[in-house]
Amino acid sequence: MNTVNKPFLAKHPNTLKIPPLGMNAIGLEEDFCRYFNHTLGWDSASVSSHHVYSSCALVLRDRLVERWRRTQRAYNESDCKQAYYLSLEFLMGRALGNALLNMDLQGAGAEAMRNLGLDMEEVQELESDAGLGNGGLGRLAACFLDSCATLQLPVTGYGIRYEYGMFRQKIDHGHQLEEPDHWLRNGNPWEIERPEYAVRVKFGGRSDFYIDAAGNTLARWVDTQDVLAVPFDMPIPGYGNGTVNTLRLWKATATEEFDLDEFNAGSYTEAVAAKNAAEHITMVLYPNDASENGKELRLRQQYFLASASLQDVLRKWVHKHGQNFSGFAAKNCFQLNDTHPTCAVPELMRLLMDEHGLGWDEAWEITSNTMAYTNHTLLPEALERWAVSMFGRLLPRLLDIIREINARFTREVSMRWPGDIDRERRMSIIDETGTPQIRMAYLAVVACHSVNGVAALHSQLLQQHLFHDFFELWPSKFNNKTNGVTPRRWMASSNPLLSSLIDRSIGDAWRTDLTKLTALKGFAGDKKFRTEWHKVKQSNKQRLAEMVASDCGVEFDPAAMFDVQVKRIHEYKRQLLNVLHVIHLYDRIKRGDVANWTSRCVLIGGKAAPGYIMAKRIIRLVTAVADVVNHDPATKGLLRLAFLPDYRVSAMEVICPAADLSEQISTAGKEASGTGNMKFMMNGAITIGTLDGANIEIREEVGAENFFLFGLTAVQVEAMRGHYDPAAIVANDADFPRVIHLLQSGHFNLFESGLFDPVVQSILNPNDPWLTAADFRGFVDAQQEVAAAYRDRERWTRMSILNSATSGKFSSDRTIQDYNRDIWHLPQVPAHVE
Ligand code: 26Q
């Protein structure tokens, strides 16, 4: 602290005492005007809507900052245990509406804007999504932060401040185009840069071993090329409780010396180039939601996050406790969001040994007692592996440590199973069968004291298959934490009409205890309530229809059933099966088989990884089928299909309140959990789904009679391998051959012959891992039941209410309480009152 500050700090020991900011419309309005006029340098030539949005955001941020400081003070003073959620992705979406809701400023904010001749809803639309994630895993991290703050748990998120988030998807002549998402272009009012907490992250160089004065062999990592990690903090408000937690995102910049060395050597351009190279690390989010294996820049990102975050936590520790780490594990806990941040394991070992002088055993005790790992996938192609050669070039000291971890682990295996060489080879962290590779999932399992899956079936499959050997060795490490989503964003904020209907019927406690929704069961039999429930759904459908009209140019009639599948495009998620059903419905219409028809509007949305050719082909198929179906006069009033471009968090906020039918149709055993399924259920959509991921638990909660089940089970899927004959399945079906014929005949691709041949081939391939043909008949029959149920409006509405009523389990508050009870063991710490 410099001397100028000393008398100042003595005078204001904790914070400057200023009166609390106004929490009513007048206070908000005054502050808005001040920001708009002064801070943002408004003049009549430069007035823009983003000044309106920024002013509004800054008004709210100030109110968050007050609470933020009090929360962090409370955590510091109580010296409580803290947890850190390490994730390469945080899919936050918009912050303004969330700040309004969580600080109970929705009414005052709307009034303040109205007084100024503005509309708060329109202002909220000006915010671009913080799209720092691909899909489920990233959005789960965001829901978890919301729940941790709402439960007043001392949890900090650590992530990367990507300059470019998830690409923007455009549809051009039916094809996906990717455009860069420069989300920071107009500045980000929600972040606060903290250059004073910047840390140095090393890359390259080599390990140097030396003997210290006491005769111990020690290691240091030398000749490195360093990068600076600068933290940017975002406030994470809890719901109505004065708590504000932190999401700390790291940006990479060049170190000053690095610049200077080059500069002094007389090469200005090289100095600037070096700066660029450093900043590359946090330039862009990898847009693959199954690992794009082996990319060096991705490993740089992963290590950069792990190292910066651990150094940050250790700095805080040393500041308080000096170099005594004996109490560290009791006060700190790291949750690894998949294997992506698993470099944290060898990095914590390195920091404790090389920088803080601990021995191996003490460092290992701390590392294994503080680290916990969540797995999000069983798909072998999505399991992270790094070539030992590349890893060693980029992170030589970490490779030493991983080899030592593996050597010690292998000894443990050979003691437990003497002579079982095959098992040793199978379980080795380093796979030596081909070019040597590090299996990051095994490293995580070996090092962490907790390993969890994200739904009951998924956790069970982890124990039986992927990690079976490890489960035999350490059964007590393994546990399940079924995913959840935050009811604040996914009901209270996105579905205000339903929320107020629920409030009027059963009170408002459901927002922080979603199991309270069970009280709605009693209303399912109440005709008047059902009418109101139906009216709310119709109004939400009207809003979605407007979005579909403007973004897709397709008319959706809110009287029709809204049948929705939105998620990343992946073969295992089987958007293709959905399209086959639409083609079948179209075929029925063309045959005149329309007695007792239920009118349907099918909406499909999602991004394909830019290099995933088949996923892009499936998007092309959806748009091609949509073109034919929507333009054929025969389908009028019976069937519509639309592909929604640029599916993202803010789009889902309009979609999930308006869906009637939620499509959760993955090949059983492939979707770890799913979380969109939960958002739809809460908002009263009924699921058509397979026995996969959390669908199983959704069906258990709502009851089989309120869920449309079809398809093979995970066990049947596995048993099918080697016996699958899709050609015979097609041939023996009454409708399937006609669907395949429409696809093959060029009906949907008149001017692009052969366009869908690869799609047909994938269906007819006996080695199709996704068994699309196997589930066609079950799916079509289940859809027939859906149609019949929808025609009985009273029955459908009852089912809808019961879905909402039994969705309590799927609040991320419950999930976080489970994590805390079994893994983190954190106290609840209310924010400081000043
Ligand atoms: C890894 C390495 C290199 C590049 C990219 C990646 C990468 C990035 C993101 C790999 C996977 C992901 C995302 C995975 C994901 O979203 N999984 C989903 O997680 C949800 C939350 O648990 C589950 O509900 C879904 O079932 C699961 O698919």
mmCIF file with all atom_site columns, N, CA, C and O and ligand atoms in Angstrom, residues 89 134-138 140 286 288-293 298 302 338 340 375-377 382 384 386 454 483 572-573 670-675, ligand 1:
data_model
loop_
_atom_site.group_PDB
_atom_site.id
_atom_site.type_symbol
_atom_site.label_atom_id
_atom_site.label_alt_id
_atom_site.label_comp_id
_atom_site.label_asym_id
_atom_site.label_entity_id
_atom_site.label_seq_id
_atom_site.pdbx_PDB_ins_code
_atom_site.Cartn_x
_atom_site.Cartn_y
_atom_site.Cartn_z
_atom_site.occupancy
_atom_site.B_iso_or_equiv
_atom_site.pdbx_formal_charge
_atom_site.auth_seq_id
_atom_site.auth_comp_id
_atom_site.auth_asym_id
_atom_site.auth_atom_id
_atom_site.pdbx_PDB_model_num
ATOM   1   N N   . GLU A 1 89  ? -16.069 -22.792 -18.970 1.00 0.00 ? 89  GLU A N   1
ATOM   2   C CA  . GLU A 1 89  ? -17.266 -22.171 -19.540 1.00 0.00 ? 89  GLU A CA  1
ATOM   3   C C   . GLU A 1 89  ? -18.207 -21.669 -18.448 1.00 0.00 ? 89  GLU A C   1
ATOM   4   O O   . GLU A 1 89  ? -18.455 -22.365 -17.457 1.00 0.00 ? 89  GLU A O   1
ATOM   5   N N   . ASN A 1 134 ? -20.611 -23.397 -24.420 1.00 0.00 ? 134 ASN A N   1
ATOM   6   C CA  . ASN A 1 134 ? -21.195 -24.105 -25.548 1.00 0.00 ? 134 ASN A CA  1
ATOM   7   C C   . ASN A 1 134 ? -22.648 -24.465 -25.336 1.00 0.00 ? 134 ASN A C   1
ATOM   8   O O   . ASN A 1 134 ? -23.471 -24.332 -26.224 1.00 0.00 ? 134 ASN A O   1
ATOM   9   N N   . GLY A 1 135 ? -22.952 -25.001 -24.156 1.00 0.00 ? 135 GLY A N   1
ATOM   10  C CA  . GLY A 1 135 ? -24.286 -25.537 -23.926 1.00 0.00 ? 135 GLY A CA  1
ATOM   11  C C   . GLY A 1 135 ? -24.446 -25.941 -22.479 1.00 0.00 ? 135 GLY A C   1
ATOM   12  O O   . GLY A 1 135 ? -24.119 -25.165 -21.564 1.00 0.00 ? 135 GLY A O   1
ATOM   13  N N   . GLY A 1 136 ? -24.889 -27.184 -22.283 1.00 0.00 ? 136 GLY A N   1
ATOM   14  C CA  . GLY A 1 136 ? -25.298 -27.668 -20.968 1.00 0.00 ? 136 GLY A CA  1
ATOM   15  C C   . GLY A 1 136 ? -24.285 -27.446 -19.851 1.00 0.00 ? 136 GLY A C   1
ATOM   16  O O   . GLY A 1 136 ? -24.630 -26.930 -18.783 1.00 0.00 ? 136 GLY A O   1
ATOM   17  N N   . LEU A 1 137 ? -23.031 -27.813 -20.119 1.00 0.00 ? 137 LEU A N   1
ATOM   18  C CA  . LEU A 1 137 ? -22.014 -27.722 -19.069 1.00 0.00 ? 137 LEU A CA  1
ATOM   19  C C   . LEU A 1 137 ? -21.758 -26.273 -18.643 1.00 0.00 ? 137 LEU A C   1
ATOM   20  O O   . LEU A 1 137 ? -21.593 -25.979 -17.459 1.00 0.00 ? 137 LEU A O   1
ATOM   21  N N   . GLY A 1 138 ? -21.758 -25.373 -19.615 1.00 0.00 ? 138 GLY A N   1
ATOM   22  C CA  . GLY A 1 138 ? -21.529 -23.962 -19.323 1.00 0.00 ? 138 GLY A CA  1
ATOM   23  C C   . GLY A 1 138 ? -22.710 -23.317 -18.632 1.00 0.00 ? 138 GLY A C   1
ATOM   24  O O   . GLY A 1 138 ? -22.550 -22.515 -17.704 1.00 0.00 ? 138 GLY A O   1
ATOM   25  N N   . LEU A 1 140 ? -24.914 -24.918 -16.834 1.00 0.00 ? 140 LEU A N   1
ATOM   26  C CA  . LEU A 1 140 ? -24.985 -25.515 -15.493 1.00 0.00 ? 140 LEU A CA  1
ATOM   27  C C   . LEU A 1 140 ? -24.125 -24.700 -14.529 1.00 0.00 ? 140 LEU A C   1
ATOM   28  O O   . LEU A 1 140 ? -24.538 -24.406 -13.406 1.00 0.00 ? 140 LEU A O   1
ATOM   29  N N   . TYR A 1 286 ? -13.541 -22.282 -27.599 1.00 0.00 ? 286 TYR A N   1
ATOM   30  C CA  . TYR A 1 286 ? -13.647 -23.405 -28.536 1.00 0.00 ? 286 TYR A CA  1
ATOM   31  C C   . TYR A 1 286 ? -15.108 -23.817 -28.676 1.00 0.00 ? 286 TYR A C   1
ATOM   32  O O   . TYR A 1 286 ? -15.747 -24.152 -27.678 1.00 0.00 ? 286 TYR A O   1
ATOM   33  N N   . ASN A 1 288 ? -16.734 -26.370 -29.614 1.00 0.00 ? 288 ASN A N   1
ATOM   34  C CA  . ASN A 1 288 ? -17.071 -27.800 -29.691 1.00 0.00 ? 288 ASN A CA  1
ATOM   35  C C   . ASN A 1 288 ? -17.579 -28.234 -28.338 1.00 0.00 ? 288 ASN A C   1
ATOM   36  O O   . ASN A 1 288 ? -16.951 -27.944 -27.332 1.00 0.00 ? 288 ASN A O   1
ATOM   37  N N   . ASP A 1 289 ? -18.674 -28.980 -28.322 1.00 0.00 ? 289 ASP A N   1
ATOM   38  C CA  . ASP A 1 289 ? -19.128 -29.453 -27.015 1.00 0.00 ? 289 ASP A CA  1
ATOM   39  C C   . ASP A 1 289 ? -18.798 -30.926 -26.819 1.00 0.00 ? 289 ASP A C   1
ATOM   40  O O   . ASP A 1 289 ? -19.236 -31.551 -25.879 1.00 0.00 ? 289 ASP A O   1
ATOM   41  N N   . ALA A 1 290 ? -18.002 -31.475 -27.714 1.00 0.00 ? 290 ALA A N   1
ATOM   42  C CA  . ALA A 1 290 ? -17.321 -32.737 -27.452 1.00 0.00 ? 290 ALA A CA  1
ATOM   43  C C   . ALA A 1 290 ? -15.895 -32.430 -27.872 1.00 0.00 ? 290 ALA A C   1
ATOM   44  O O   . ALA A 1 290 ? -15.674 -31.790 -28.882 1.00 0.00 ? 290 ALA A O   1
ATOM   45  N N   . SER A 1 291 ? -14.933 -32.870 -27.095 1.00 0.00 ? 291 SER A N   1
ATOM   46  C CA  . SER A 1 291 ? -13.609 -32.261 -27.202 1.00 0.00 ? 291 SER A CA  1
ATOM   47  C C   . SER A 1 291 ? -13.041 -32.359 -28.610 1.00 0.00 ? 291 SER A C   1
ATOM   48  O O   . SER A 1 291 ? -13.086 -33.390 -29.261 1.00 0.00 ? 291 SER A O   1
ATOM   49  N N   . GLU A 1 292 ? -12.526 -31.251 -29.053 1.00 0.00 ? 292 GLU A N   1
ATOM   50  C CA  . GLU A 1 292 ? -11.732 -31.219 -30.270 1.00 0.00 ? 292 GLU A CA  1
ATOM   51  C C   . GLU A 1 292 ? -10.336 -31.524 -29.772 1.00 0.00 ? 292 GLU A C   1
ATOM   52  O O   . GLU A 1 292 ? -9.675  -30.669 -29.193 1.00 0.00 ? 292 GLU A O   1
ATOM   53  N N   . ASN A 1 293 ? -9.881  -32.766 -29.944 1.00 0.00 ? 293 ASN A N   1
ATOM   54  C CA  . ASN A 1 293 ? -8.704  -33.227 -29.221 1.00 0.00 ? 293 ASN A CA  1
ATOM   55  C C   . ASN A 1 293 ? -7.394  -32.699 -29.761 1.00 0.00 ? 293 ASN A C   1
ATOM   56  O O   . ASN A 1 293 ? -7.214  -32.537 -30.952 1.00 0.00 ? 293 ASN A O   1
ATOM   57  N N   . ARG A 1 298 ? -5.872  -24.874 -26.894 1.00 0.00 ? 298 ARG A N   1
ATOM   58  C CA  . ARG A 1 298 ? -6.861  -25.295 -25.900 1.00 0.00 ? 298 ARG A CA  1
ATOM   59  C C   . ARG A 1 298 ? -6.160  -25.699 -24.597 1.00 0.00 ? 298 ARG A C   1
ATOM   60  O O   . ARG A 1 298 ? -6.617  -25.367 -23.511 1.00 0.00 ? 298 ARG A O   1
ATOM   61  N N   . GLN A 1 302 ? -6.529  -24.117 -20.817 1.00 0.00 ? 302 GLN A N   1
ATOM   62  C CA  . GLN A 1 302 ? -6.842  -24.907 -19.635 1.00 0.00 ? 302 GLN A CA  1
ATOM   63  C C   . GLN A 1 302 ? -5.824  -24.674 -18.518 1.00 0.00 ? 302 GLN A C   1
ATOM   64  O O   . GLN A 1 302 ? -6.178  -24.472 -17.355 1.00 0.00 ? 302 GLN A O   1
ATOM   65  N N   . ASP A 1 338 ? -15.867 -30.927 -15.328 1.00 0.00 ? 338 ASP A N   1
ATOM   66  C CA  . ASP A 1 338 ? -15.310 -31.875 -16.293 1.00 0.00 ? 338 ASP A CA  1
ATOM   67  C C   . ASP A 1 338 ? -13.778 -31.869 -16.190 1.00 0.00 ? 338 ASP A C   1
ATOM   68  O O   . ASP A 1 338 ? -13.207 -31.259 -15.276 1.00 0.00 ? 338 ASP A O   1
ATOM   69  N N   . HIS A 1 340 ? -11.732 -30.421 -18.095 1.00 0.00 ? 340 HIS A N   1
ATOM   70  C CA  . HIS A 1 340 ? -11.112 -29.238 -18.720 1.00 0.00 ? 340 HIS A CA  1
ATOM   71  C C   . HIS A 1 340 ? -10.138 -28.494 -17.803 1.00 0.00 ? 340 HIS A C   1
ATOM   72  O O   . HIS A 1 340 ? -9.091  -28.049 -18.274 1.00 0.00 ? 340 HIS A O   1
ATOM   73  N N   . ASN A 1 375 ? -17.906 -35.438 -13.844 1.00 0.00 ? 375 ASN A N   1
ATOM   74  C CA  . ASN A 1 375 ? -17.858 -35.914 -15.227 1.00 0.00 ? 375 ASN A CA  1
ATOM   75  C C   . ASN A 1 375 ? -19.186 -35.565 -15.918 1.00 0.00 ? 375 ASN A C   1
ATOM   76  O O   . ASN A 1 375 ? -20.252 -35.663 -15.306 1.00 0.00 ? 375 ASN A O   1
ATOM   77  N N   . HIS A 1 376 ? -19.114 -35.152 -17.197 1.00 0.00 ? 376 HIS A N   1
ATOM   78  C CA  . HIS A 1 376 ? -20.330 -34.778 -17.931 1.00 0.00 ? 376 HIS A CA  1
ATOM   79  C C   . HIS A 1 376 ? -20.552 -35.603 -19.184 1.00 0.00 ? 376 HIS A C   1
ATOM   80  O O   . HIS A 1 376 ? -21.446 -35.279 -19.968 1.00 0.00 ? 376 HIS A O   1
ATOM   81  N N   . THR A 1 377 ? -19.750 -36.612 -19.408 1.00 0.00 ? 377 THR A N   1
ATOM   82  C CA  . THR A 1 377 ? -19.957 -37.395 -20.637 1.00 0.00 ? 377 THR A CA  1
ATOM   83  C C   . THR A 1 377 ? -19.385 -38.799 -20.547 1.00 0.00 ? 377 THR A C   1
ATOM   84  O O   . THR A 1 377 ? -18.388 -39.040 -19.862 1.00 0.00 ? 377 THR A O   1
ATOM   85  N N   . ALA A 1 382 ? -15.358 -37.863 -26.566 1.00 0.00 ? 382 ALA A N   1
ATOM   86  C CA  . ALA A 1 382 ? -15.361 -36.598 -25.820 1.00 0.00 ? 382 ALA A CA  1
ATOM   87  C C   . ALA A 1 382 ? -14.421 -36.630 -24.618 1.00 0.00 ? 382 ALA A C   1
ATOM   88  O O   . ALA A 1 382 ? -14.327 -35.661 -23.882 1.00 0.00 ? 382 ALA A O   1
ATOM   89  N N   . GLU A 1 384 ? -11.013 -36.320 -22.795 1.00 0.00 ? 384 GLU A N   1
ATOM   90  C CA  . GLU A 1 384 ? -9.816  -35.560 -23.130 1.00 0.00 ? 384 GLU A CA  1
ATOM   91  C C   . GLU A 1 384 ? -8.540  -36.378 -22.963 1.00 0.00 ? 384 GLU A C   1
ATOM   92  O O   . GLU A 1 384 ? -8.328  -37.035 -21.943 1.00 0.00 ? 384 GLU A O   1
ATOM   93  N N   . TRP A 1 386 ? -4.195  -35.888 -23.971 1.00 0.00 ? 386 TRP A N   1
ATOM   94  C CA  . TRP A 1 386 ? -3.160  -34.998 -24.499 1.00 0.00 ? 386 TRP A CA  1
ATOM   95  C C   . TRP A 1 386 ? -1.918  -35.813 -24.824 1.00 0.00 ? 386 TRP A C   1
ATOM   96  O O   . TRP A 1 386 ? -1.487  -36.629 -23.999 1.00 0.00 ? 386 TRP A O   1
ATOM   97  N N   . VAL A 1 454 ? -23.800 -36.729 -13.369 1.00 0.00 ? 454 VAL A N   1
ATOM   98  C CA  . VAL A 1 454 ? -24.758 -35.633 -13.295 1.00 0.00 ? 454 VAL A CA  1
ATOM   99  C C   . VAL A 1 454 ? -26.226 -36.060 -13.376 1.00 0.00 ? 454 VAL A C   1
ATOM   100 O O   . VAL A 1 454 ? -27.121 -35.221 -13.445 1.00 0.00 ? 454 VAL A O   1
ATOM   101 N N   . ASN A 1 483 ? -28.266 -33.071 -11.910 1.00 0.00 ? 483 ASN A N   1
ATOM   102 C CA  . ASN A 1 483 ? -28.276 -31.650 -12.285 1.00 0.00 ? 483 ASN A CA  1
ATOM   103 C C   . ASN A 1 483 ? -29.575 -30.962 -11.882 1.00 0.00 ? 483 ASN A C   1
ATOM   104 O O   . ASN A 1 483 ? -30.587 -31.598 -11.593 1.00 0.00 ? 483 ASN A O   1
ATOM   105 N N   . TYR A 1 572 ? -26.046 -37.935 -31.431 1.00 0.00 ? 572 TYR A N   1
ATOM   106 C CA  . TYR A 1 572 ? -26.614 -38.711 -30.318 1.00 0.00 ? 572 TYR A CA  1
ATOM   107 C C   . TYR A 1 572 ? -27.896 -38.094 -29.778 1.00 0.00 ? 572 TYR A C   1
ATOM   108 O O   . TYR A 1 572 ? -28.726 -38.784 -29.180 1.00 0.00 ? 572 TYR A O   1
ATOM   109 N N   . LYS A 1 573 ? -28.103 -36.795 -30.016 1.00 0.00 ? 573 LYS A N   1
ATOM   110 C CA  . LYS A 1 573 ? -29.326 -36.137 -29.549 1.00 0.00 ? 573 LYS A CA  1
ATOM   111 C C   . LYS A 1 573 ? -30.499 -36.386 -30.512 1.00 0.00 ? 573 LYS A C   1
ATOM   112 O O   . LYS A 1 573 ? -31.646 -36.100 -30.201 1.00 0.00 ? 573 LYS A O   1
ATOM   113 N N   . LYS A 1 670 ? -26.558 -42.114 -23.678 1.00 0.00 ? 670 LYS A N   1
ATOM   114 C CA  . LYS A 1 670 ? -25.624 -41.159 -24.291 1.00 0.00 ? 670 LYS A CA  1
ATOM   115 C C   . LYS A 1 670 ? -25.703 -39.742 -23.715 1.00 0.00 ? 670 LYS A C   1
ATOM   116 O O   . LYS A 1 670 ? -24.706 -39.035 -23.690 1.00 0.00 ? 670 LYS A O   1
ATOM   117 N N   . GLU A 1 671 ? -26.884 -39.313 -23.302 1.00 0.00 ? 671 GLU A N   1
ATOM   118 C CA  . GLU A 1 671 ? -27.021 -37.962 -22.748 1.00 0.00 ? 671 GLU A CA  1
ATOM   119 C C   . GLU A 1 671 ? -26.784 -38.058 -21.239 1.00 0.00 ? 671 GLU A C   1
ATOM   120 O O   . GLU A 1 671 ? -27.568 -38.662 -20.517 1.00 0.00 ? 671 GLU A O   1
ATOM   121 N N   . ALA A 1 672 ? -25.691 -37.451 -20.765 1.00 0.00 ? 672 ALA A N   1
ATOM   122 C CA  . ALA A 1 672 ? -25.343 -37.609 -19.356 1.00 0.00 ? 672 ALA A CA  1
ATOM   123 C C   . ALA A 1 672 ? -26.519 -37.222 -18.468 1.00 0.00 ? 672 ALA A C   1
ATOM   124 O O   . ALA A 1 672 ? -26.904 -37.961 -17.565 1.00 0.00 ? 672 ALA A O   1
ATOM   125 N N   . SER A 1 673 ? -27.090 -36.057 -18.707 1.00 0.00 ? 673 SER A N   1
ATOM   126 C CA  . SER A 1 673 ? -28.236 -35.632 -17.914 1.00 0.00 ? 673 SER A CA  1
ATOM   127 C C   . SER A 1 673 ? -29.270 -34.920 -18.772 1.00 0.00 ? 673 SER A C   1
ATOM   128 O O   . SER A 1 673 ? -30.428 -35.317 -18.860 1.00 0.00 ? 673 SER A O   1
ATOM   129 N N   . GLY A 1 674 ? -28.829 -33.830 -19.423 1.00 0.00 ? 674 GLY A N   1
ATOM   130 C CA  . GLY A 1 674 ? -29.781 -32.900 -20.015 1.00 0.00 ? 674 GLY A CA  1
ATOM   131 C C   . GLY A 1 674 ? -30.192 -31.919 -18.932 1.00 0.00 ? 674 GLY A C   1
ATOM   132 O O   . GLY A 1 674 ? -30.263 -32.277 -17.737 1.00 0.00 ? 674 GLY A O   1
ATOM   133 N N   . THR A 1 675 ? -30.395 -30.662 -19.320 1.00 0.00 ? 675 THR A N   1
ATOM   134 C CA  . THR A 1 675 ? -30.901 -29.660 -18.376 1.00 0.00 ? 675 THR A CA  1
ATOM   135 C C   . THR A 1 675 ? -32.032 -28.852 -19.019 1.00 0.00 ? 675 THR A C   1
ATOM   136 O O   . THR A 1 675 ? -32.898 -28.337 -18.320 1.00 0.00 ? 675 THR A O   1
HETATM 137 C C1  . 26Q B 2 .   ? -13.115 -30.121 -24.725 1.00 0.00 ? 1   26Q B C1  1
HETATM 138 C C2  . 26Q B 2 .   ? -11.839 -30.049 -25.281 1.00 0.00 ? 1   26Q B C2  1
HETATM 139 C C3  . 26Q B 2 .   ? -11.577 -29.220 -26.366 1.00 0.00 ? 1   26Q B C3  1
HETATM 140 C C4  . 26Q B 2 .   ? -12.603 -28.443 -26.879 1.00 0.00 ? 1   26Q B C4  1
HETATM 141 C C5  . 26Q B 2 .   ? -13.875 -28.511 -26.332 1.00 0.00 ? 1   26Q B C5  1
HETATM 142 C C6  . 26Q B 2 .   ? -14.126 -29.363 -25.264 1.00 0.00 ? 1   26Q B C6  1
HETATM 143 C C7  . 26Q B 2 .   ? -15.484 -29.446 -24.686 1.00 0.00 ? 1   26Q B C7  1
HETATM 144 C C8  . 26Q B 2 .   ? -16.217 -28.296 -24.440 1.00 0.00 ? 1   26Q B C8  1
HETATM 145 C C9  . 26Q B 2 .   ? -17.486 -28.376 -23.928 1.00 0.00 ? 1   26Q B C9  1
HETATM 146 C C10 . 26Q B 2 .   ? -16.063 -30.668 -24.394 1.00 0.00 ? 1   26Q B C10 1
HETATM 147 C C11 . 26Q B 2 .   ? -17.340 -30.744 -23.873 1.00 0.00 ? 1   26Q B C11 1
HETATM 148 C C12 . 26Q B 2 .   ? -18.063 -29.584 -23.627 1.00 0.00 ? 1   26Q B C12 1
HETATM 149 C C13 . 26Q B 2 .   ? -19.440 -29.582 -23.092 1.00 0.00 ? 1   26Q B C13 1
HETATM 150 C C14 . 26Q B 2 .   ? -20.085 -30.644 -22.694 1.00 0.00 ? 1   26Q B C14 1
HETATM 151 C C15 . 26Q B 2 .   ? -21.462 -30.561 -22.220 1.00 0.00 ? 1   26Q B C15 1
HETATM 152 O O1  . 26Q B 2 .   ? -22.111 -29.529 -22.302 1.00 0.00 ? 1   26Q B O1  1
HETATM 153 N N1  . 26Q B 2 .   ? -21.989 -31.648 -21.660 1.00 0.00 ? 1   26Q B N1  1
HETATM 154 C C16 . 26Q B 2 .   ? -23.351 -31.645 -21.154 1.00 0.00 ? 1   26Q B C16 1
HETATM 155 O O2  . 26Q B 2 .   ? -23.301 -31.281 -19.783 1.00 0.00 ? 1   26Q B O2  1
HETATM 156 C C17 . 26Q B 2 .   ? -24.595 -31.092 -19.265 1.00 0.00 ? 1   26Q B C17 1
HETATM 157 C C18 . 26Q B 2 .   ? -24.446 -30.609 -17.832 1.00 0.00 ? 1   26Q B C18 1
HETATM 158 O O3  . 26Q B 2 .   ? -24.033 -31.650 -17.009 1.00 0.00 ? 1   26Q B O3  1
HETATM 159 C C19 . 26Q B 2 .   ? -25.396 -32.371 -19.361 1.00 0.00 ? 1   26Q B C19 1
HETATM 160 O O4  . 26Q B 2 .   ? -26.717 -32.088 -18.954 1.00 0.00 ? 1   26Q B O4  1
HETATM 161 C C20 . 26Q B 2 .   ? -25.414 -32.910 -20.788 1.00 0.00 ? 1   26Q B C20 1
HETATM 162 O O5  . 26Q B 2 .   ? -26.044 -34.169 -20.822 1.00 0.00 ? 1   26Q B O5  1
HETATM 163 C C21 . 26Q B 2 .   ? -24.000 -33.000 -21.316 1.00 0.00 ? 1   26Q B C21 1
HETATM 164 O O6  . 26Q B 2 .   ? -24.002 -33.381 -22.682 1.00 0.00 ? 1   26Q B O6  1
#
